[in-house]
Amino acid sequence: MWEYTDKVKEHFLNPRNVGKLDDANAVGEVGSLACGDALKLYLKIDDKGVIRDAKFQTFGCASAIASSSVLTELVKGKTVEEARALTNKDIAGFLGGLPKEKMHCSVMGQEALEAALKNYWGEKYVAPTGEGELICHCFGVTDEQIRRAIRENDLKTAEEVTQFTKAGGGCGECILDIERLLMEVRGEQAPAEGVAPVAEEKKPKRLTNIQRMQLVSKVIDEEIRPSLKKDGGDIELIDIDGLNVVVSLRGACVGCPSAQLTLKQLVERRLRETVEPDIVIQEAQ
Amino acid sequence: MSHGPAQDKPQVIYLDNNATTRVAPEVLEEMLPFLSEYYGNPSSMHSFGGKVGGKINQARERVAAALGCDPREVVFTSCGTESDNTALHSAVSARPDKRHIVTTRVEHPAVLNYVKLLEQQGYSVTWLPVDKHGRLDLEHVREAIRADTAVVSVMWANNESGTVFPVREIGAMCREKGVPFHTDAVQAVGKIPVNLKEFPCDYLALSGHKIHAPKGVGALYVRKGMLFKPFMIGGHQERGRRGGTENAASIIGLGKAMELAAAGIQDENTRVKALRDRLEKGLMGAIPEALINGDPVNRLPNTLSIAFMYIEGEAMLLLLDQFGICASSGSACTSGSLEPSHVLRAMGVPFTYAHGSLRFSLSRYTTEAEIDTVVRELPKIVARLRAMSPFSADSETEGQHKAVAACAVERSTE
Ligand code: FES
């Protein structure tokens, strides 16, 4: 059983503002039955742009119900501008935290609020799944949603991305794409945080064979192998011949239909970014 | 000395017996001396250890009597998972030239994940599908068995749906083709008659804590003459088939539990079944848009998996918990994964229902009053959550749910 805070339990057992709001002038709807949770948020906003009333309907678990309940409490009395600044962190924070596996419930609250505000401003609301490239087909999550979750919540692993967005929580076929997005976004963020990705800080202009060898094995050991290991896979560096890097996939990666994709999209791409742009990956026969 | 009033104990209506069971008082009583005064090592030469060894032998005889097999065909293990893993390990390593395995999509993770591991190691696997009631098609099994099949592994009864598989027929097919047959009987033992006399099966796994013995003990039946490779390598215990000092008290408990299970089969199939049916009828009569997951005819007598549209399992479980009612859910949110259970998915249960599935599993200790409490409280809980759901019948979102339901059905039957 999940460990819930008293606040979560309270809002789950006695949710505030349940139901439809007949005179709502802003309605936001996110999620679906197929995904296992959905939220419909109704807002009544007055002429001065103040949210006078808020109600919700939720299909989902205890955290989804509690997050929705808190959301309605948080937005009441706020101006639309103030409401717009609310994030999933505010929702989870108000509840005294959510189990990490349930953080996506708070994200659903934030998305429903955004959808309702768009609806209020007369913008046609496009479900988040409609923006950007669809990454997770099981749960209809796009690259934009994933990038945003990584940035706003400082996510570091694919597992965390799943906890916040659900992406990767089904068949798992999108995990490699999630890893790619993680590397990309965290790469962007690195200079600001002062944490450069592995191997980037001391990359010389022209590499000697020894330097190349050291750098390749460092990136494989510190970045690529841990991400493959999470899915039960592994990789072994077999040889380096000039710019040709020969590797062998191990564990769950052996015989995986996406093995070629892994080699090209994850291994080769990352080595090109961090070591040399002309590196070519070859699989040992 | 008093240990406090009995009413301090939480009031629990325990209807999650396919997950685990309470230890029967008779079982505990037999175990206790072997947790205190009789602590000798059963492998020792002295009579103090010998007494423990003798009790283990008695337990083996009791297990064998309940299964209808020879005591030498019983290997004690730590759990059902170890029994399943050992059977599969044994079957494939005894015939290294055979590189194909037949199993079903709805096996317990003890089989499912072990076979997946073998698949990663290069074995080819036929994953047999089930129909919407969780049933297997015997023709599919027949077609799946090949000349290079190392083992066929089909559970006797499914832990979630309760559907009972035609293991006798499958075993006979395997025997005809000379292929070893393993069955995970963890849910079947104690609930339906299991008699291995003349039964065409080579390996059978069972677990103690599903039949009122403690957790951490199981047994594996290995038919006489079957090639066997130990999974646990160590000393000479279990005639070299499983190294490691025996979990003596638990094994002794398992022996007693098997004796009680065999004696209780009649009760399970009459009184317990009648209680299950009362629960099913009560809930189906009081809650619209509900459906039963599992075979209407060939189902474990203690199991009811029931699904309610528009709502989610975890929320129901937590509200049931307010009344001390313990059940389990096939929904995603309770399991740490995000998709509904692999069993419900394999059965093609639409998402609209799968997320709102509950499983009640009864035991010999279940009472009529407990069942009546569930029948009284659950309809209110379902109504309360449905009133909150944007998909409930009176919602404007109803159109959307129909579209999603249709797409979900399509997806789940892919
Ligand atoms: S595509 Fe993302 S989990 Fe299946």
XYZ file of C-alpha atoms and ligand atoms in Angstrom:
703
model
C 0.000 0.000 0.000
C 1.175 3.516 -0.776
C 2.388 5.767 1.975
C 0.196 8.835 1.860
C 0.457 11.944 4.000
C -2.450 12.814 6.269
C -3.233 15.696 3.953
C -3.557 13.374 0.947
C -5.775 11.031 2.940
C -7.883 13.933 4.151
C -8.451 15.291 0.648
C -9.101 11.812 -0.726
C -11.650 10.918 1.926
C -13.263 14.363 1.978
C -12.598 15.914 -1.386
C -13.574 19.569 -1.704
C -15.491 21.009 -4.649
C -16.563 17.795 -6.339
C -18.912 17.914 -9.284
C -19.878 20.039 -12.257
C -20.077 23.812 -12.203
C -23.025 24.730 -14.379
C -22.084 28.373 -14.898
C -18.391 27.710 -15.462
C -16.760 29.924 -18.071
C -13.551 27.916 -18.216
C -13.349 24.157 -18.491
C -10.195 22.080 -18.812
C -10.077 18.394 -19.443
C -7.050 16.114 -19.501
C -6.312 12.394 -19.375
C -8.414 9.485 -20.569
C -9.899 6.207 -19.451
C -7.234 4.344 -21.352
C -4.509 6.126 -19.399
C -6.118 5.310 -16.079
C -6.707 8.847 -14.920
C -8.569 11.896 -16.114
C -9.515 15.252 -14.684
C -12.145 17.772 -15.715
C -11.741 21.152 -14.063
C -14.498 23.814 -14.053
C -13.720 27.454 -13.212
C -16.003 30.444 -12.757
C -13.970 33.569 -13.452
C -15.446 37.051 -12.841
C -15.036 40.211 -14.902
C -11.915 41.212 -13.006
C -10.257 37.950 -13.865
C -10.612 36.491 -10.363
C -11.472 32.805 -10.005
C -14.626 32.849 -7.916
C -15.426 29.152 -7.942
C -13.798 25.882 -8.962
C -15.035 22.323 -9.151
C -13.709 19.070 -10.517
C -14.556 15.573 -11.677
C -11.810 12.967 -11.451
C -11.332 9.420 -12.604
C -8.293 8.057 -10.861
C -6.561 6.905 -7.743
C -6.442 8.502 -4.297
C -3.612 10.861 -5.315
C -5.485 11.982 -8.403
C -8.566 12.774 -6.332
C -6.547 14.542 -3.622
C -4.532 16.526 -6.201
C -7.729 17.660 -7.918
C -9.311 18.651 -4.629
C -6.281 20.693 -3.613
C -6.062 22.307 -7.003
C -9.581 23.688 -6.675
C -8.735 25.032 -3.220
C -5.536 26.619 -4.459
C -7.057 28.459 -7.419
C -10.114 29.876 -5.687
C -9.711 33.597 -5.085
C -6.654 33.850 -7.315
C -6.508 35.966 -10.453
C -5.999 34.060 -13.663
C -2.459 35.429 -13.803
C -1.713 34.140 -10.345
C -3.307 30.799 -11.154
C -1.224 30.528 -14.277
C 1.903 30.505 -12.162
C 0.781 27.384 -10.239
C 2.830 24.282 -10.927
C 2.575 20.630 -10.085
C 5.133 21.249 -7.348
C 2.668 23.597 -5.632
C -0.018 20.900 -5.722
C 2.266 18.168 -4.410
C 3.744 20.566 -1.850
C 0.347 21.535 -0.508
C -0.391 17.850 0.017
C 2.809 17.424 1.997
C 4.258 15.434 -0.882
C 3.096 12.497 -2.992
C 4.755 9.095 -3.385
C 7.195 9.501 -6.253
C 5.257 6.987 -8.350
C 2.230 9.266 -8.107
C 3.767 12.601 -9.108
C 1.999 12.384 -12.463
C -1.265 13.059 -10.601
C -0.018 16.517 -9.662
C 1.141 17.095 -13.246
C -2.359 16.211 -14.415
C -3.709 18.952 -12.143
C -1.342 21.520 -13.606
C -2.290 20.496 -17.146
C -6.017 20.669 -16.415
C -5.566 24.182 -15.061
C -3.658 25.236 -18.169
C -6.366 23.725 -20.344
C -9.077 25.615 -18.446
C -7.238 28.928 -18.711
C -6.714 28.469 -22.416
C -10.387 27.767 -22.708
C -11.119 30.995 -20.823
C -8.935 33.050 -23.116
C -10.776 31.617 -26.053
C -7.783 29.750 -27.323
C -8.625 26.421 -28.683
C -7.163 24.017 -26.201
C -5.050 21.395 -27.811
C -4.482 18.469 -25.530
C -0.803 18.270 -24.581
C -0.658 15.110 -26.628
C -1.366 17.234 -29.691
C 1.765 19.356 -29.297
C 5.160 18.074 -30.250
C 6.246 14.634 -31.282
C 4.476 11.665 -29.719
C 7.091 9.761 -27.720
C 5.101 7.380 -25.546
C 2.348 5.675 -27.497
C 1.050 3.765 -24.498
C 0.152 6.919 -22.601
C 0.117 9.521 -25.363
C 2.971 11.650 -24.022
C 4.870 14.048 -26.285
C 8.488 15.203 -26.284
C 7.348 18.656 -25.166
C 5.630 17.270 -22.083
C 8.681 15.225 -21.230
C 11.112 18.125 -21.762
C 9.009 20.341 -19.587
C 8.722 17.779 -16.801
C 12.502 17.297 -16.868
C 13.169 21.042 -16.718
C 10.574 22.012 -14.164
C 11.188 19.145 -11.787
C 14.878 18.645 -12.377
C 14.405 15.017 -13.373
C 17.506 12.914 -13.781
C 16.432 9.419 -14.780
C 13.941 7.774 -17.117
C 12.256 6.301 -14.063
C 11.609 9.782 -12.724
C 10.221 10.847 -16.084
C 7.777 7.937 -15.857
C 6.746 8.969 -12.361
C 5.964 12.492 -13.511
C 4.513 11.899 -16.973
C 3.658 8.179 -17.134
C 5.763 7.958 -20.326
C 7.626 4.673 -20.257
C 5.269 3.026 -17.776
C 3.707 0.635 -20.317
C 5.518 -1.463 -22.896
C 8.740 0.448 -22.274
C 9.522 0.931 -25.959
C 9.903 4.680 -25.525
C 12.547 4.460 -22.799
C 15.402 5.080 -25.200
C 13.715 8.214 -26.477
C 13.189 9.352 -22.916
C 16.894 8.800 -22.211
C 17.708 10.828 -25.304
C 15.483 13.691 -24.153
C 17.052 13.537 -20.711
C 20.536 13.842 -22.162
C 19.412 16.646 -24.420
C 17.639 18.723 -21.767
C 20.185 18.099 -19.051
C 22.915 18.909 -21.558
C 21.225 22.273 -22.207
C 20.909 22.917 -18.515
C 24.361 21.787 -17.547
C 26.324 25.035 -18.043
C 23.819 26.976 -15.957
C 24.053 24.475 -13.147
C 27.758 24.159 -13.527
C 27.470 20.416 -14.042
C 28.880 19.569 -17.404
C 27.992 16.155 -18.791
C 30.671 13.543 -18.513
C 33.752 14.016 -20.601
C 32.822 17.377 -21.990
C 34.919 19.521 -19.749
C 38.361 18.416 -20.785
C 37.846 17.460 -24.399
C 41.005 18.420 -26.327
C 40.779 19.688 -29.897
C 42.479 16.759 -31.581
C 42.454 13.451 -29.858
C 45.303 11.017 -29.803
C 44.397 7.347 -29.976
C 44.933 6.970 -26.257
C 42.828 10.025 -25.449
C 40.032 8.803 -27.706
C 40.139 5.410 -26.119
C 39.980 6.839 -22.616
C 37.164 9.211 -23.446
C 35.077 6.582 -25.233
C 35.338 4.129 -22.392
C 34.554 6.859 -19.845
C 31.365 7.875 -21.654
C 30.335 4.243 -22.089
C 31.010 3.430 -18.442
C 29.505 6.504 -16.890
C 26.591 7.356 -19.156
C 25.640 4.712 -21.643
C 26.047 1.557 -19.592
C 23.991 2.790 -16.616
C 21.112 3.752 -18.881
C 21.116 0.353 -20.624
C 21.449 -1.464 -17.310
C 18.219 0.047 -16.105
C 16.427 -2.027 -18.734
C 18.400 -5.150 -18.003
C 20.840 -4.570 -20.852
C 24.550 -3.870 -21.052
C 27.302 -2.986 -23.472
C 30.915 -4.000 -23.828
C 33.631 -2.046 -25.557
C 35.462 -4.530 -27.782
C 37.887 -2.452 -29.819
C 38.694 1.020 -31.114
C 40.204 1.232 -34.552
C 40.662 4.868 -35.545
C 37.196 6.347 -35.529
C 35.514 2.944 -35.585
C 34.316 1.913 -32.161
C 33.422 -1.758 -31.932
C 30.993 -2.743 -29.204
C 28.884 -5.705 -28.249
C 25.458 -5.524 -26.662
C 24.756 -7.741 -23.688
C 21.881 -8.857 -21.461
C 18.399 -7.733 -22.481
C 19.836 -5.771 -25.420
C 20.785 -9.050 -27.137
C 18.107 -9.885 -29.648
C 16.119 -6.744 -28.774
C 14.285 -5.482 -31.850
C 15.498 -1.957 -31.083
C 19.167 -2.960 -30.796
C 20.186 -1.115 -33.968
C 18.311 1.943 -32.792
C 20.111 1.771 -29.472
C 23.466 1.607 -31.205
C 22.734 4.504 -33.545
C 20.506 6.771 -31.474
C 22.014 6.295 -28.079
C 25.574 5.035 -28.344
C 26.796 6.566 -31.591
C 24.990 9.829 -31.138
C 26.285 10.330 -27.612
C 29.855 9.416 -28.536
C 29.694 11.843 -31.447
C 28.481 14.574 -29.132
C 31.018 13.968 -26.419
C 34.099 12.511 -28.100
C 34.380 13.166 -31.835
C 31.748 13.968 -34.439
C 32.953 11.318 -36.889
C 32.836 8.303 -34.646
C 31.194 5.249 -36.177
C 29.741 2.477 -34.060
C 30.062 -1.093 -35.209
C 28.640 -4.152 -33.592
C 31.087 -6.984 -33.015
C 30.183 -10.030 -35.100
C -0.009 -12.129 32.307
C -2.544 -10.391 30.157
C -1.581 -9.193 26.689
C -4.463 -6.757 26.459
C -8.034 -7.208 25.461
C -8.828 -9.099 22.285
C -10.813 -6.157 20.932
C -7.527 -4.230 20.554
C -6.960 -6.272 17.429
C -8.005 -4.486 14.255
C -11.287 -5.668 12.817
C -10.263 -7.206 9.547
C -12.404 -8.741 6.846
C -9.680 -10.544 5.002
C -10.675 -11.308 1.420
C -7.235 -11.374 -0.162
C -6.382 -15.037 0.322
C -4.934 -15.482 -3.169
C -2.217 -13.086 -1.996
C -1.561 -14.830 1.287
C -3.435 -16.588 4.090
C -3.374 -16.578 7.846
C -1.448 -19.395 9.473
C -3.921 -22.004 10.715
C -3.811 -22.480 14.517
C -3.257 -26.232 14.061
C -0.270 -25.466 11.821
C 1.220 -23.022 14.295
C 0.813 -25.492 17.101
C 2.844 -28.135 15.255
C 5.516 -25.654 14.362
C 6.120 -24.040 17.735
C 8.239 -26.764 19.414
C 10.549 -26.701 16.386
C 11.091 -22.972 16.813
C 11.992 -23.395 20.452
C 13.119 -26.591 22.177
C 13.778 -28.847 19.169
C 16.365 -26.827 17.339
C 18.669 -29.601 16.194
C 19.980 -29.708 12.656
C 18.100 -32.429 10.764
C 21.351 -33.458 9.031
C 23.166 -34.127 12.331
C 23.983 -37.653 13.445
C 22.682 -37.203 16.996
C 19.164 -38.097 17.963
C 18.406 -34.488 18.929
C 18.760 -33.480 15.264
C 17.221 -36.751 14.193
C 13.962 -35.808 15.851
C 13.721 -32.785 13.553
C 14.669 -34.910 10.566
C 11.917 -37.348 11.479
C 9.350 -34.568 11.583
C 10.515 -33.337 8.186
C 10.017 -36.816 6.829
C 6.533 -36.873 8.295
C 5.851 -33.526 6.570
C 7.081 -34.993 3.277
C 4.730 -37.926 3.724
C 1.836 -35.595 4.457
C 2.543 -33.505 1.358
C 2.845 -36.648 -0.726
C -0.402 -38.059 0.675
C -2.256 -34.848 -0.119
C -0.868 -34.798 -3.673
C -1.221 -38.513 -4.288
C 2.462 -39.058 -5.031
C 5.508 -40.792 -3.549
C 7.282 -38.887 -0.719
C 10.544 -39.196 -2.649
C 8.958 -37.064 -5.368
C 8.634 -34.070 -3.021
C 11.391 -31.439 -2.751
C 10.972 -28.711 -0.154
C 11.818 -25.202 -1.310
C 11.559 -21.666 0.034
C 8.433 -20.674 -1.915
C 6.327 -21.151 -5.029
C 8.698 -18.971 -7.020
C 11.680 -21.143 -6.194
C 9.667 -24.242 -7.078
C 8.699 -22.780 -10.461
C 12.215 -21.548 -11.185
C 13.695 -24.915 -10.187
C 11.288 -26.833 -12.410
C 12.031 -24.685 -15.444
C 15.757 -24.621 -14.781
C 15.750 -28.364 -14.415
C 13.700 -29.016 -17.512
C 15.797 -26.833 -19.804
C 19.207 -27.750 -18.459
C 18.414 -31.454 -18.559
C 17.786 -31.185 -22.307
C 20.174 -28.510 -23.590
C 19.521 -29.370 -27.236
C 15.860 -28.357 -26.949
C 15.531 -24.585 -27.315
C 11.784 -23.951 -27.324
C 9.362 -23.304 -24.473
C 5.571 -23.171 -24.413
C 3.810 -21.135 -21.763
C 0.895 -18.703 -21.404
C 0.645 -14.937 -21.286
C -1.071 -15.039 -17.910
C 1.445 -16.965 -15.796
C 2.578 -15.730 -12.411
C 5.782 -13.646 -12.606
C 7.652 -16.655 -11.153
C 7.192 -18.390 -14.502
C 6.677 -15.377 -16.756
C 9.891 -13.620 -15.838
C 11.979 -16.777 -15.730
C 10.817 -17.663 -19.236
C 11.521 -14.089 -20.366
C 15.044 -14.514 -19.054
C 15.420 -17.731 -21.034
C 14.043 -15.907 -24.060
C 16.764 -13.294 -23.688
C 19.283 -16.104 -23.544
C 18.146 -17.284 -26.950
C 15.276 -19.679 -26.283
C 12.285 -19.298 -28.560
C 9.025 -19.061 -26.661
C 5.413 -19.590 -27.663
C 3.278 -17.352 -25.465
C -0.211 -18.836 -25.540
C -3.076 -16.318 -25.553
C -6.265 -16.581 -23.507
C -9.815 -15.577 -24.388
C -11.922 -12.958 -22.634
C -12.726 -15.375 -19.814
C -9.050 -16.125 -19.375
C -9.381 -19.576 -20.980
C -6.832 -21.416 -23.056
C -7.599 -23.056 -26.367
C -6.334 -26.645 -26.312
C -5.775 -26.537 -30.056
C -3.347 -23.656 -29.569
C -1.436 -25.762 -27.074
C -1.342 -28.724 -29.433
C -0.084 -26.572 -32.302
C 2.545 -24.921 -30.121
C 4.378 -28.088 -29.063
C 7.336 -28.771 -31.374
C 10.050 -31.362 -31.730
C 12.508 -29.002 -30.016
C 10.212 -28.047 -27.120
C 12.117 -28.323 -23.844
C 9.147 -27.826 -21.530
C 5.493 -26.804 -21.472
C 4.572 -24.708 -18.442
C 0.905 -23.904 -17.820
C -0.499 -22.852 -14.465
C -3.280 -24.967 -12.974
C -5.409 -21.968 -12.032
C -4.898 -18.264 -12.472
C -4.358 -16.164 -9.370
C -6.265 -13.136 -10.653
C -9.152 -14.418 -12.732
C -9.408 -17.761 -10.931
C -9.815 -19.486 -14.292
C -8.855 -23.162 -14.119
C -6.856 -24.506 -17.052
C -7.305 -27.972 -18.620
C -3.987 -29.197 -17.245
C -4.884 -32.884 -17.457
C -5.452 -32.619 -21.191
C -2.334 -30.492 -21.676
C -0.281 -32.955 -19.643
C -1.612 -35.826 -21.753
C -0.640 -34.005 -24.949
C 2.858 -33.432 -23.594
C 3.203 -37.042 -22.589
C 2.120 -38.162 -26.028
C 4.819 -35.985 -27.572
C 7.465 -36.803 -24.973
C 7.757 -33.229 -23.679
C 8.067 -32.462 -19.942
C 5.062 -30.680 -18.451
C 5.296 -28.256 -15.538
C 2.330 -26.739 -13.762
C 2.310 -23.920 -11.254
C -0.379 -25.202 -8.889
C 0.130 -22.533 -6.236
C -3.484 -21.353 -6.476
C -5.030 -24.739 -7.153
C -3.747 -26.661 -4.138
C -6.287 -26.593 -1.336
C -8.997 -25.142 -3.561
C -9.592 -27.867 -6.117
C -8.699 -31.562 -5.905
C -5.127 -32.211 -7.013
C -4.341 -35.884 -7.264
C -1.136 -36.798 -9.030
C -1.870 -40.507 -9.166
C -2.007 -41.171 -12.885
C -1.864 -37.432 -13.523
C 0.303 -36.620 -16.543
C 2.532 -33.986 -15.031
C 6.283 -33.966 -14.437
C 6.823 -30.935 -12.221
C 4.308 -29.207 -9.958
C 4.907 -26.155 -7.779
C 3.064 -25.236 -4.604
C 3.453 -22.617 -1.925
C 2.850 -22.809 1.826
C 1.504 -19.368 2.555
C -1.419 -19.770 0.153
C -2.742 -22.688 2.187
C -2.449 -21.423 5.771
C 1.183 -22.398 6.309
C 3.735 -19.636 6.905
C 5.464 -17.571 4.247
C 8.870 -18.766 3.092
C 8.166 -22.418 2.395
C 7.072 -24.274 -0.713
C 7.404 -27.608 -2.407
C 8.156 -28.972 -5.816
C 6.871 -32.290 -7.060
C 9.293 -33.966 -9.438
C 7.984 -37.124 -11.040
C 10.118 -40.173 -10.434
C 12.539 -40.726 -13.294
C 12.530 -37.101 -14.442
C 15.910 -35.634 -15.108
C 16.680 -33.130 -12.406
C 19.249 -30.354 -12.044
C 19.346 -28.587 -8.694
C 18.777 -24.857 -8.678
C 20.231 -24.360 -5.208
C 23.661 -25.905 -5.051
C 24.966 -26.841 -1.619
C 24.927 -29.781 0.764
C 23.155 -33.102 0.502
C 19.826 -31.917 1.799
C 16.711 -33.023 -0.073
C 18.743 -35.923 -1.489
C 21.040 -33.491 -3.249
C 18.181 -31.754 -5.003
C 18.251 -28.578 -2.926
C 21.216 -27.500 -0.852
C 20.767 -25.493 2.318
C 19.702 -26.322 5.855
C 15.986 -27.005 5.909
C 13.513 -24.382 7.135
C 12.398 -27.082 9.537
C 9.529 -25.456 11.428
C 7.976 -24.086 8.241
C 8.316 -27.409 6.445
C 6.592 -29.090 9.387
C 3.898 -26.405 9.169
C 3.517 -27.026 5.455
C 3.003 -30.734 6.092
C 0.170 -30.014 8.499
C -1.309 -27.363 6.193
C -1.386 -29.855 3.311
C -3.193 -32.351 5.495
C -5.766 -29.700 6.420
C -6.048 -28.542 2.806
C -6.846 -32.044 1.592
C -9.451 -32.452 4.327
C -10.950 -29.039 3.551
C -11.467 -29.455 -0.204
C -15.094 -30.394 0.303
C -15.782 -27.286 2.384
C -13.963 -25.123 -0.132
C -16.168 -26.381 -2.951
C -19.446 -26.117 -1.075
C -19.528 -23.559 1.744
C -16.750 -21.246 0.548
C -18.016 -21.430 -3.025
C -21.533 -20.580 -1.841
C -20.166 -17.541 -0.005
C -18.285 -16.451 -3.116
C -21.476 -16.836 -5.158
C -23.408 -14.851 -2.578
C -20.847 -12.053 -2.884
C -20.960 -12.179 -6.664
C -24.741 -12.150 -6.811
C -25.021 -9.406 -4.217
C -22.582 -7.108 -5.997
C -23.823 -7.800 -9.520
C -27.387 -7.200 -8.361
C -26.573 -3.915 -6.653
C -24.041 -2.346 -9.015
C -24.829 -1.623 -12.646
C -22.137 -1.762 -15.315
C -20.060 -4.392 -13.610
C -18.578 -7.514 -15.113
C -16.957 -10.700 -13.918
C -13.408 -11.395 -15.083
C -12.802 -15.125 -15.347
C -14.404 -18.327 -16.490
C -18.036 -18.460 -15.344
C -17.824 -22.261 -15.027
C -14.262 -23.405 -14.422
C -13.160 -20.969 -11.777
C -11.547 -21.369 -8.367
C -14.344 -21.674 -5.820
C -12.925 -18.892 -3.648
C -12.155 -16.263 -6.281
C -14.207 -13.356 -7.588
C -12.607 -10.832 -9.892
C -15.115 -8.144 -10.660
C -14.747 -4.915 -12.615
C -16.668 -1.667 -12.315
C -16.774 0.837 -15.125
C -15.669 4.504 -14.823
C -13.711 4.202 -11.591
C -10.271 3.192 -10.487
C -9.263 0.262 -8.286
C -6.986 1.927 -5.781
C -9.605 4.457 -4.733
C -12.054 1.595 -4.116
C -9.480 -0.391 -2.128
C -8.692 2.539 0.133
C -12.351 3.214 0.807
C -12.925 -0.508 1.512
C -9.980 -0.310 3.883
C -12.007 2.132 5.974
C -14.228 -0.819 6.847
C -11.267 -3.131 7.439
C -12.024 -4.942 4.174
C -8.909 -6.301 2.459
C -9.130 -7.073 -1.246
C -6.788 -6.469 -4.151
C -6.998 -4.746 -7.454
C -5.914 -5.500 -10.985
C -5.618 -1.804 -11.566
C -2.377 -0.153 -12.397
C -2.196 2.362 -9.619
C -1.900 -0.208 -6.878
C 0.944 -2.133 -8.381
C 3.664 0.384 -9.068
C 3.269 -0.148 -12.777
C 0.962 2.104 -14.715
C -0.862 -0.393 -16.886
C -3.552 -2.755 -15.645
C -2.422 -6.278 -14.792
C -0.943 -8.408 -17.542
C -3.663 -10.991 -16.888
C -6.548 -8.573 -17.468
C -4.744 -7.137 -20.500
C -4.235 -10.632 -21.942
C -7.939 -11.335 -21.397
C -8.762 -8.242 -23.415
C -10.686 -6.671 -20.532
C -11.375 -3.146 -21.860
C -9.483 -0.346 -20.101
C -12.826 1.075 -19.091
C -13.212 -1.934 -16.809
C -9.652 -3.058 -16.233
C -8.724 0.001 -14.195
C -11.723 -0.602 -11.961
C -11.126 -4.280 -11.195
C -11.210 -5.767 -7.718
C -10.338 -9.279 -6.654
C -11.916 -10.901 -3.639
C -10.462 -14.230 -2.563
C -12.093 -16.111 0.299
C -10.812 -18.771 2.663
C -12.083 -21.365 5.099
C -12.249 -18.583 7.704
C -14.558 -16.302 5.702
C -17.995 -15.822 7.240
C -21.391 -14.914 5.896
C -21.447 -11.736 7.983
C -18.201 -10.583 6.353
C -19.600 -11.161 2.884
C -22.740 -9.261 3.792
C -20.672 -6.298 4.964
C -18.980 -6.107 1.573
C -22.297 -6.408 -0.245
C -23.641 -3.591 1.910
C -20.686 -1.194 1.666
C -19.152 -1.642 -1.775
C -22.166 -0.420 -3.803
C -22.056 2.847 -1.830
C -18.344 3.206 -2.490
C -18.790 2.577 -6.212
C -21.644 5.088 -6.360
C -19.591 7.674 -4.506
C -16.598 7.351 -6.831
C -18.762 7.257 -9.935
C -20.443 10.469 -8.880
C -16.976 11.999 -8.864
C -15.939 10.591 -12.232
C -16.100 12.627 -15.428
C -16.972 9.444 -17.291
C -20.023 8.442 -15.306
C -23.208 7.906 -17.273
C -24.741 11.313 -16.570
C -21.643 13.228 -17.547
C -21.202 15.248 -20.725
C -17.978 13.361 -21.158
C -19.962 10.208 -21.804
C -19.453 10.540 -25.554
C -15.737 10.619 -25.000
C -15.714 7.550 -22.818
C -17.499 5.580 -25.513
C -14.820 6.532 -28.002
C -12.062 5.711 -25.534
C -13.735 2.444 -24.601
C -13.945 1.448 -28.245
C -10.299 2.309 -28.793
C -9.332 0.504 -25.621
C -11.102 -2.665 -26.716
C -9.359 -2.459 -30.033
C -5.995 -1.968 -28.345
C -6.479 -4.721 -25.871
C -7.273 -7.240 -28.549
C -4.240 -6.379 -30.646
S 5.456 3.566 -25.737
Fe 5.934 4.416 -23.836
S 5.534 2.846 -22.491
Fe 4.891 2.022 -24.342
